[in-house]
Short mmCIF file of C-alpha atoms and ligand atoms in Angstrom, two decimals:
data_model
loop_
_atom_site.label_atom_id
_atom_site.label_comp_id
_atom_site.label_asym_id
_atom_site.label_seq_id
_atom_site.Cartn_x
_atom_site.Cartn_y
_atom_site.Cartn_z
CA MET A 1 -10.36 -5.76 -19.49
CA ALA A 2 -7.39 -3.44 -19.43
CA LYS A 3 -8.20 -0.08 -18.11
CA LEU A 4 -7.78 2.99 -20.48
CA SER A 5 -4.09 4.39 -20.15
CA VAL A 6 -3.59 8.25 -19.56
CA THR A 7 -1.18 7.59 -22.42
CA ASP A 8 -3.93 7.11 -24.81
CA LEU A 9 -6.05 10.55 -23.78
CA ASN A 10 -5.94 13.60 -26.37
CA VAL A 11 -5.19 15.99 -23.17
CA THR A 12 -4.06 18.95 -24.87
CA GLY A 13 -5.65 22.34 -23.66
CA LYS A 14 -7.76 19.79 -21.60
CA ARG A 15 -8.44 20.22 -17.69
CA VAL A 16 -7.35 17.08 -16.11
CA PHE A 17 -8.51 16.05 -12.92
CA LEU A 18 -5.67 13.67 -11.64
CA ARG A 19 -6.15 12.09 -8.38
CA VAL A 20 -3.04 11.11 -6.41
CA ASP A 21 -1.63 9.87 -3.53
CA TYR A 22 0.16 12.57 -1.44
CA ASN A 23 -0.71 10.89 1.89
CA VAL A 24 3.19 12.06 2.55
CA PRO A 25 4.42 11.63 6.12
CA MET A 26 5.31 15.14 7.76
CA GLU A 27 6.70 16.52 11.17
CA GLU A 28 6.06 19.97 12.78
CA LYS A 29 9.60 21.92 12.46
CA ASP A 30 10.12 25.54 13.56
CA GLY A 31 6.32 26.43 13.60
CA GLY A 32 5.78 24.64 9.97
CA MET A 33 5.22 21.66 8.33
CA VAL A 34 8.46 19.29 6.92
CA ILE A 35 7.93 16.50 4.75
CA ASN A 36 9.77 13.70 6.03
CA ASP A 37 9.61 11.22 2.95
CA SER A 38 8.85 12.66 -0.53
CA THR A 39 8.68 9.07 -2.12
CA ARG A 40 4.84 9.36 -2.85
CA ILE A 41 5.13 12.51 -4.86
CA LYS A 42 8.12 11.24 -6.55
CA GLU A 43 6.09 7.86 -7.86
CA THR A 44 3.64 10.66 -9.62
CA LEU A 45 6.33 12.78 -11.03
CA PRO A 46 6.14 10.24 -14.77
CA THR A 47 2.48 10.82 -15.11
CA LEU A 48 2.64 14.19 -14.56
CA GLN A 49 5.64 14.93 -16.75
CA LEU A 50 3.70 13.24 -19.59
CA LEU A 51 0.71 15.22 -18.76
CA VAL A 52 2.48 18.52 -18.84
CA SER A 53 4.29 17.73 -21.93
CA ARG A 54 0.93 16.98 -23.57
CA GLY A 55 -0.35 20.41 -22.55
CA ALA A 56 -2.71 18.98 -20.44
CA ARG A 57 -3.94 21.87 -17.72
CA LEU A 58 -3.52 20.32 -14.30
CA VAL A 59 -6.05 20.18 -11.69
CA LEU A 60 -4.50 17.62 -8.75
CA ALA A 61 -6.57 16.72 -5.75
CA ALA A 62 -5.50 14.75 -2.48
CA HIS A 63 -5.79 13.74 0.58
CA LEU A 64 -3.41 14.17 3.60
CA GLY A 65 -3.95 12.25 7.21
CA ARG A 66 -7.42 11.97 8.80
CA PRO A 67 -8.73 15.71 9.34
CA ASP A 68 -12.43 13.95 10.14
CA GLY A 69 -13.87 17.05 7.54
CA LYS A 70 -12.36 19.54 9.06
CA ARG A 71 -9.70 22.57 8.65
CA GLU A 72 -6.86 21.17 10.07
CA PRO A 73 -3.65 23.47 9.55
CA THR A 74 -0.80 20.81 10.17
CA MET A 75 -2.93 18.85 7.61
CA SER A 76 -2.61 21.45 4.56
CA LEU A 77 -1.11 20.62 1.04
CA ARG A 78 0.54 23.85 0.92
CA PRO A 79 4.11 22.05 1.91
CA VAL A 80 3.55 19.18 -1.17
CA ALA A 81 2.70 22.10 -3.79
CA GLU A 82 6.03 23.80 -2.77
CA LYS A 83 8.28 20.66 -2.69
CA LEU A 84 6.33 19.50 -5.77
CA ALA A 85 7.28 22.55 -7.48
CA THR A 86 10.88 21.82 -6.85
CA MET A 87 11.09 18.32 -8.09
CA LEU A 88 9.52 19.00 -11.36
CA GLY A 89 11.32 22.08 -11.57
CA ARG A 90 8.14 24.52 -12.73
CA PRO A 91 5.52 26.48 -10.32
CA VAL A 92 2.83 24.74 -9.05
CA GLU A 93 -0.23 26.65 -8.01
CA PHE A 94 -2.17 25.85 -4.76
CA ALA A 95 -5.95 26.39 -3.98
CA ASP A 96 -6.55 26.61 -0.30
CA ASP A 97 -9.90 25.07 -0.96
CA CYS A 98 -10.67 22.14 -3.23
CA VAL A 99 -14.11 23.71 -4.14
CA GLY A 100 -15.88 26.50 -4.94
CA GLU A 101 -15.53 29.73 -6.72
CA LYS A 102 -11.38 30.43 -6.11
CA ALA A 103 -10.80 26.44 -7.24
CA GLU A 104 -13.16 26.65 -10.18
CA ALA A 105 -11.44 30.50 -11.15
CA ALA A 106 -7.93 28.80 -10.59
CA ALA A 107 -8.67 26.04 -12.79
CA LYS A 108 -10.39 27.97 -15.60
CA ASN A 109 -7.79 30.47 -15.53
CA LEU A 110 -5.00 27.33 -16.00
CA LYS A 111 -2.80 27.63 -19.59
CA ASP A 112 -1.77 24.06 -21.07
CA GLY A 113 0.93 22.91 -19.26
CA GLU A 114 0.19 24.58 -15.65
CA ILE A 115 -0.65 22.77 -12.87
CA LEU A 116 -2.89 23.73 -9.88
CA LEU A 117 -2.71 21.44 -6.42
CA LEU A 118 -5.92 21.54 -4.64
CA GLU A 119 -6.26 21.43 -0.50
CA ASN A 120 -6.66 18.23 1.26
CA VAL A 121 -10.11 16.78 0.00
CA ARG A 122 -10.53 15.38 3.64
CA PHE A 123 -11.08 19.19 4.90
CA HIS A 124 -14.83 18.40 3.67
CA ALA A 125 -16.79 15.14 5.17
CA GLU A 126 -18.45 14.97 1.70
CA GLU A 127 -15.19 13.52 0.75
CA GLU A 128 -14.91 10.33 2.81
CA GLU A 129 -19.15 10.09 2.35
CA ASN A 130 -18.54 10.18 -1.55
CA ASP A 131 -21.48 12.83 -1.10
CA PRO A 132 -22.41 13.41 -5.19
CA VAL A 133 -23.16 16.95 -4.99
CA PHE A 134 -19.41 17.53 -3.59
CA ALA A 135 -18.34 15.08 -6.39
CA ALA A 136 -19.92 17.60 -8.47
CA ARG A 137 -18.33 20.10 -7.37
CA LEU A 138 -15.10 18.59 -7.95
CA ALA A 139 -16.20 17.55 -11.57
CA ARG A 140 -16.52 21.28 -12.39
CA LEU A 141 -13.16 21.80 -12.27
CA ALA A 142 -12.43 19.34 -15.15
CA ASP A 143 -13.17 17.78 -18.25
CA ILE A 144 -11.06 14.06 -17.85
CA TYR A 145 -10.32 12.34 -14.90
CA VAL A 146 -7.16 10.28 -14.12
CA ASN A 147 -6.61 8.39 -11.21
CA ASP A 148 -2.72 7.76 -9.90
CA ALA A 149 -3.32 7.26 -6.30
CA PHE A 150 -3.43 3.75 -6.34
CA GLY A 151 -3.18 3.80 -2.68
CA ALA A 152 -6.39 5.23 -2.31
CA ALA A 153 -8.04 3.36 -4.52
CA HIS A 154 -9.96 0.95 -2.25
CA ARG A 155 -11.65 3.83 -0.58
CA ALA A 156 -14.95 4.47 -2.26
CA HIS A 157 -14.79 8.37 -2.13
CA ALA A 158 -15.69 11.77 -3.82
CA SER A 159 -12.54 12.18 -5.17
CA THR A 160 -11.25 8.43 -5.93
CA CYS A 161 -14.40 7.54 -7.80
CA GLY A 162 -17.41 9.77 -7.12
CA VAL A 163 -16.31 12.58 -9.43
CA ALA A 164 -15.08 9.88 -11.82
CA ARG A 165 -18.51 8.54 -12.21
CA ILE A 166 -19.84 12.28 -12.88
CA ILE A 167 -17.29 13.64 -15.56
CA LYS A 168 -18.14 10.21 -17.91
CA ALA A 169 -21.82 11.27 -17.36
CA TRP A 170 -21.23 14.49 -18.52
CA GLY A 171 -19.50 13.09 -21.29
CA GLY A 172 -15.52 12.80 -20.03
CA THR A 173 -12.99 10.12 -19.85
CA CYS A 174 -11.88 8.36 -17.01
CA ALA A 175 -8.29 6.55 -17.30
CA ALA A 176 -5.27 5.21 -14.83
CA GLY A 177 -2.18 7.01 -14.57
CA LEU A 178 1.43 5.48 -15.31
CA LEU A 179 1.38 4.46 -11.63
CA MET A 180 -1.76 3.08 -11.00
CA LEU A 181 -1.17 1.12 -14.22
CA ARG A 182 1.97 -0.16 -12.99
CA GLU A 183 0.54 -1.41 -9.78
CA LEU A 184 -2.24 -3.01 -11.47
CA GLN A 185 0.05 -4.88 -14.08
CA PHE A 186 2.00 -6.28 -11.29
CA LEU A 187 -0.30 -7.10 -8.81
CA GLY A 188 -2.85 -8.29 -11.12
CA ASP A 189 -1.46 -9.17 -14.64
CA GLU A 190 1.72 -10.69 -13.58
CA LEU A 191 -0.36 -12.75 -11.15
CA GLU A 192 -2.82 -14.52 -13.42
CA GLN A 193 -0.30 -16.36 -15.08
CA PRO A 194 2.85 -16.44 -12.71
CA ALA A 195 6.40 -18.27 -14.00
CA ARG A 196 6.99 -21.18 -11.72
CA PRO A 197 7.68 -21.73 -9.27
CA PHE A 198 5.48 -19.33 -7.88
CA VAL A 199 6.76 -18.79 -4.32
CA VAL A 200 4.32 -16.84 -1.91
CA ILE A 201 5.65 -15.36 1.64
CA LEU A 202 3.32 -13.78 4.05
CA GLY A 203 3.90 -12.54 7.28
CA GLY A 204 2.58 -9.95 9.22
CA ALA A 205 0.73 -9.89 12.31
CA LYS A 206 -2.64 -11.43 11.99
CA VAL A 207 -3.89 -14.42 10.28
CA SER A 208 -7.62 -12.71 10.04
CA ASP A 209 -6.00 -10.07 7.95
CA LYS A 210 -4.48 -12.06 5.61
CA ILE A 211 -6.45 -15.36 5.19
CA LYS A 212 -8.45 -13.99 1.80
CA VAL A 213 -5.30 -13.45 0.27
CA ILE A 214 -4.10 -16.99 1.57
CA ASP A 215 -7.19 -18.54 0.57
CA ARG A 216 -7.38 -16.60 -2.87
CA LEU A 217 -2.94 -17.52 -3.63
CA LEU A 218 -3.86 -20.97 -2.68
CA ASP A 219 -4.90 -21.37 -6.39
CA LYS A 220 -2.18 -20.04 -7.79
CA ALA A 221 0.84 -20.68 -5.70
CA ASP A 222 3.44 -23.48 -6.00
CA THR A 223 4.77 -22.67 -2.89
CA ILE A 224 3.83 -20.70 0.48
CA LEU A 225 5.89 -19.63 3.29
CA ILE A 226 4.86 -18.37 6.55
CA GLY A 227 5.95 -16.15 9.07
CA GLY A 228 5.41 -13.07 11.26
CA ALA A 229 2.92 -13.27 14.25
CA MET A 230 0.68 -15.28 12.45
CA ALA A 231 2.48 -18.41 12.52
CA TYR A 232 2.22 -19.07 15.92
CA THR A 233 -1.68 -19.13 15.29
CA PHE A 234 -0.79 -22.06 13.08
CA LYS A 235 1.56 -23.44 16.04
CA LEU A 236 -0.98 -23.40 18.43
CA ALA A 237 -3.41 -25.37 15.80
CA HIS A 238 -0.86 -27.95 15.75
CA GLY A 239 -1.03 -28.07 19.46
CA GLY A 240 2.79 -26.35 19.96
CA LYS A 241 2.94 -23.90 23.00
CA THR A 242 2.98 -20.41 22.18
CA GLY A 243 3.68 -18.75 25.59
CA LYS A 244 2.64 -15.07 25.63
CA SER A 245 3.37 -14.42 21.81
CA LEU A 246 0.28 -12.81 19.72
CA ILE A 247 -2.26 -15.90 19.05
CA GLU A 248 -5.75 -15.53 17.55
CA LYS A 249 -7.15 -18.33 19.14
CA ASP A 250 -10.59 -17.82 17.12
CA HIS A 251 -8.45 -18.55 13.78
CA VAL A 252 -7.15 -21.67 14.70
CA GLY A 253 -9.70 -23.21 12.68
CA THR A 254 -8.82 -21.07 10.04
CA ALA A 255 -5.92 -21.83 10.29
CA LEU A 256 -5.90 -25.74 9.84
CA ALA A 257 -8.69 -24.92 7.01
CA ALA A 258 -5.72 -23.12 4.79
CA GLU A 259 -3.39 -26.16 5.46
CA GLU A 260 -6.18 -28.38 4.10
CA LYS A 261 -6.66 -26.72 1.20
CA ALA A 262 -3.06 -26.53 0.69
CA ARG A 263 -2.72 -30.27 0.73
CA LYS A 264 -5.48 -30.75 -1.44
CA ARG A 265 -4.24 -28.87 -4.28
CA GLY A 266 -1.07 -29.85 -4.02
CA VAL A 267 0.51 -25.97 -2.66
CA LYS A 268 3.82 -26.79 -0.30
CA PHE A 269 2.80 -24.76 3.02
CA LEU A 270 6.02 -24.62 5.33
CA LEU A 271 5.83 -23.23 8.81
CA PRO A 272 8.66 -22.28 10.78
CA SER A 273 11.07 -24.67 12.41
CA ASP A 274 12.24 -22.14 14.53
CA THR A 275 11.62 -18.83 16.43
CA VAL A 276 13.61 -16.09 17.91
CA ILE A 277 11.64 -15.23 21.50
CA ALA A 278 12.45 -12.74 24.06
CA THR A 279 10.87 -12.06 27.53
CA PRO A 280 8.90 -9.39 28.07
CA VAL A 281 9.16 -7.55 31.21
CA ASP A 282 6.53 -4.80 32.58
CA THR A 283 8.72 -1.39 33.29
CA GLY A 284 5.66 0.10 35.09
CA LYS A 285 5.92 2.92 32.18
CA LEU A 286 3.16 4.12 29.77
CA ASN A 287 4.03 4.84 26.10
CA LYS A 288 2.37 8.14 24.53
CA LYS A 289 -1.40 5.63 23.48
CA GLY A 290 -1.44 4.94 27.34
CA ARG A 291 -0.19 0.97 26.89
CA PRO A 292 2.50 -0.75 29.06
CA VAL A 293 5.50 -0.63 27.79
CA TYR A 294 7.29 -3.84 28.17
CA ASP A 295 11.50 -4.43 28.34
CA LEU A 296 12.19 -7.51 25.69
CA GLN A 297 14.95 -9.02 27.71
CA ASN A 298 17.21 -12.17 26.66
CA PRO A 299 16.31 -12.81 22.98
CA ARG A 300 17.11 -15.99 22.06
CA VAL A 301 16.10 -18.99 19.59
CA VAL A 302 14.29 -22.34 20.48
CA SER A 303 12.98 -24.65 17.76
CA GLY A 304 10.23 -26.27 19.47
CA ASP A 305 7.49 -24.92 22.18
CA ILE A 306 7.57 -21.16 23.31
CA PRO A 307 8.18 -20.69 27.07
CA GLU A 308 5.33 -19.91 29.27
CA ASP A 309 6.70 -16.44 30.18
CA ALA A 310 8.17 -15.64 26.91
CA GLU A 311 7.01 -14.37 23.08
CA GLY A 312 8.12 -15.11 19.35
CA PHE A 313 9.49 -11.89 17.47
CA ASP A 314 10.79 -13.22 14.81
CA ILE A 315 11.62 -16.56 12.55
CA GLY A 316 14.62 -18.43 13.46
CA PRO A 317 17.88 -18.28 11.90
CA GLU A 318 16.96 -21.82 10.49
CA THR A 319 13.99 -21.28 9.08
CA ALA A 320 15.29 -17.89 7.11
CA LYS A 321 17.87 -20.29 5.71
CA GLN A 322 14.79 -22.93 4.50
CA TYR A 323 12.87 -19.79 3.30
CA ALA A 324 16.08 -18.74 1.30
CA ALA A 325 16.73 -21.73 -0.19
CA VAL A 326 13.25 -21.93 -1.44
CA LEU A 327 13.17 -18.52 -2.73
CA ALA A 328 16.31 -19.38 -4.67
CA GLY A 329 14.77 -21.83 -6.81
CA ALA A 330 11.56 -18.91 -7.57
CA LYS A 331 10.62 -17.58 -10.67
CA THR A 332 8.18 -15.36 -9.25
CA ILE A 333 7.88 -14.33 -5.61
CA LEU A 334 5.22 -12.07 -3.97
CA TRP A 335 5.73 -10.72 -0.36
CA ASN A 336 3.12 -9.45 1.72
CA GLY A 337 4.04 -9.07 5.46
CA PRO A 338 7.12 -9.08 7.53
CA MET A 339 8.70 -12.17 9.27
CA GLY A 340 8.62 -10.70 12.59
CA MET A 341 9.14 -7.33 14.55
CA PHE A 342 11.14 -5.98 12.33
CA GLU A 343 11.23 -2.45 13.78
CA ASP A 344 13.55 -3.66 16.58
CA ALA A 345 17.01 -4.71 15.52
CA ARG A 346 16.85 -7.84 17.10
CA PHE A 347 13.99 -8.96 15.47
CA ALA A 348 14.90 -8.05 11.97
CA ALA A 349 17.41 -10.43 10.89
CA GLY A 350 14.49 -12.94 9.54
CA THR A 351 12.68 -10.26 7.47
CA THR A 352 15.93 -9.08 5.85
CA ALA A 353 17.22 -12.70 5.34
CA VAL A 354 14.33 -12.87 3.04
CA ALA A 355 14.53 -9.59 1.53
CA GLN A 356 17.98 -10.16 0.72
CA ALA A 357 16.66 -13.88 -0.93
CA ALA A 358 14.20 -12.20 -3.04
CA VAL A 359 16.92 -9.80 -4.20
CA ALA A 360 19.45 -12.76 -4.91
CA ALA A 361 16.70 -14.14 -6.82
CA THR A 362 15.97 -11.43 -9.07
CA ARG A 363 19.71 -10.52 -10.10
CA ASP A 364 21.13 -14.09 -10.22
CA HIS A 365 18.17 -16.01 -12.39
CA GLY A 366 15.62 -12.78 -13.27
CA ALA A 367 12.94 -13.95 -11.05
CA LYS A 368 10.01 -11.13 -10.79
CA SER A 369 9.87 -10.02 -7.31
CA ILE A 370 6.52 -8.17 -6.11
CA ILE A 371 6.49 -6.81 -2.60
CA GLY A 372 2.92 -5.98 -1.61
CA GLY A 373 3.08 -3.09 -0.22
CA GLY A 374 2.64 -1.76 3.41
CA ASP A 375 5.37 -3.01 5.99
CA SER A 376 7.17 -5.11 4.15
CA VAL A 377 8.16 -2.44 1.67
CA LYS A 378 9.16 -0.30 4.66
CA ALA A 379 11.66 -3.17 5.78
CA VAL A 380 13.00 -3.96 2.25
CA ASN A 381 13.82 -0.40 2.23
CA LYS A 382 15.26 -0.51 5.64
CA ALA A 383 17.35 -2.90 4.47
CA GLY A 384 18.65 -0.77 1.70
CA LEU A 385 17.26 -3.14 -0.39
CA GLY A 386 14.45 -1.18 -2.51
CA GLY A 387 15.56 -0.51 -5.95
CA LYS A 388 16.37 -4.33 -6.09
CA VAL A 389 13.06 -5.74 -6.23
CA SER A 390 10.98 -6.19 -9.79
CA PHE A 391 8.36 -4.22 -7.80
CA ALA A 392 7.28 -2.64 -4.29
CA SER A 393 3.51 -1.62 -4.29
CA THR A 394 2.82 2.24 -3.42
CA GLY A 395 -0.61 0.72 -1.33
CA GLY A 396 -1.03 -0.95 2.04
CA GLY A 397 -4.37 -1.48 2.22
CA ALA A 398 -5.50 -1.11 -1.35
CA SER A 399 -2.66 -3.73 -2.44
CA LEU A 400 -4.45 -6.29 0.20
CA GLU A 401 -7.87 -5.88 -1.15
CA PHE A 402 -6.47 -5.97 -4.53
CA LEU A 403 -4.27 -9.48 -3.75
CA GLU A 404 -7.35 -10.75 -1.97
CA GLY A 405 -9.37 -10.06 -5.50
CA ALA A 406 -11.94 -7.62 -4.41
CA PRO A 407 -12.99 -4.85 -6.82
CA LEU A 408 -11.16 -1.30 -5.78
CA PRO A 409 -13.77 1.61 -6.35
CA GLY A 410 -10.92 3.60 -7.41
CA VAL A 411 -9.92 1.41 -10.29
CA THR A 412 -13.49 -0.21 -11.11
CA CYS A 413 -14.62 3.71 -11.99
CA LEU A 414 -12.39 3.99 -14.49
CA ASP A 415 -13.01 3.36 -18.41
CA GLU A 416 -11.72 -0.01 -20.31
CA THR A 417 -9.09 0.52 -23.11
CA THR A 418 -12.49 -0.16 -25.58
CA GLY A 419 -14.17 2.62 -24.31
CA LYS A 420 -14.76 6.19 -25.28
CA GLN A 421 -11.53 8.23 -25.79
CA SER A 422 -10.87 11.79 -25.35
P1 LIG B 501 1.01 -6.62 9.19
O1 LIG B 501 0.31 -4.88 8.72
O2 LIG B 501 -0.19 -7.27 9.22
O3 LIG B 501 1.45 -6.94 7.83
O4 LIG B 501 1.42 -6.66 10.25
C1 LIG B 501 2.66 -5.79 10.43
C2 LIG B 501 3.19 -5.60 12.05
O5 LIG B 501 3.41 -6.97 12.29
C3 LIG B 501 4.76 -5.12 11.80
O6 LIG B 501 4.30 -3.89 12.29
C4 LIG B 501 5.31 -6.02 12.83
O7 LIG B 501 6.07 -5.60 13.87
C5 LIG B 501 4.06 -7.06 13.27
N1 LIG B 501 4.81 -8.24 13.66
C6 LIG B 501 5.02 -9.10 12.84
N2 LIG B 501 5.83 -10.63 13.48
C7 LIG B 501 5.46 -10.05 14.66
C8 LIG B 501 5.64 -10.81 15.73
N3 LIG B 501 6.19 -11.97 16.24
N4 LIG B 501 5.37 -10.28 17.24
C9 LIG B 501 5.02 -8.83 17.11
N5 LIG B 501 4.33 -8.44 15.97
C10 LIG B 501 4.80 -8.74 14.89
#
């Protein structure tokens, strides 16, 4: 059943606790913290503008980084309040703690259409523990709960679900924000009965991270295209040589089982026919994390085995061409995980080719292209194609869990459309 939408609420004069995802990248500059990318703030503006225009009194809650339950000045949301005020063109008040007398007084003093941003909820360890007493302290700040933080919805924390349960128990309503609804629509409803052919592209580092998604999508897809380091475990399973490539020996059986399921269901399951490899040479240096730094020498393409001293880093040009041809005929495309180590330009061509093919299918014959969050979204943006796909998810871990079919605590706690409305 559909979740209750923020558009269905009567919010005038009411205090709305709005959970947003403001976990933005920041860096230290001239003694202060500067926001590097405001995409996550921008994504919440439609919900904010709707609520403000309807005269809600907004109490915004979010987390930033991993302060582990302590006050950490570099992880304060204060710079976000300033940025949000500029982006909205209206004042945003800031409370330097998310609970307590000051926050309660600030929330109580809000007038219709005014906004208060609370300090990082993770400055309290009780947030991640989903502590009911802490959740009740948050709940005292508002009458209605709205969750627009899809990126944090896979966490059962106080601000993502505990507070909702309490507001509901006290007779309030819990609804989904506009961004949350779009995520649920594209990653959920649109994939229930997809226009066919439905082509799924899966890449990334590990088979073990993606196997649940592969398994679930084998029930729905017409074709699955495999790329990324995960392809080497499949190669190994077929008796191929993988050199120094990232593989998961323990998951050879998992890989073969997925292929067998595809065969039984008549799902086309394509593995790369060629690979961009390079020879890693130890530089004798260590990176910031204390790990050895390798120089990746002599990038080249192989179509069969990977030599013992080499490592695979991208799908090869023949595979990219073949995958692009499959995507050209798709009506629905779902993509999760890059085709290679795209962060290094020498190994980004496969990922860029797939991004371009998804964009072309969308532009040329209206295919629905859905990018399932995390690194694939970064890769699409890096290729300058961000606005050209049908939907790019804002959730990394959350989108993966949702695609696996796992219930997200931040979603299940929201009322259904038939539920009581405020
Ligand atoms: P994931 O989070 O599982 O989607 O994995 C994304 C990461 O996998 C990115 O940081 C990529 O650089 C990395 N990756 C993809 N393909 C390869 C590869 N062939 N070798 C090493 N890393 C890879």
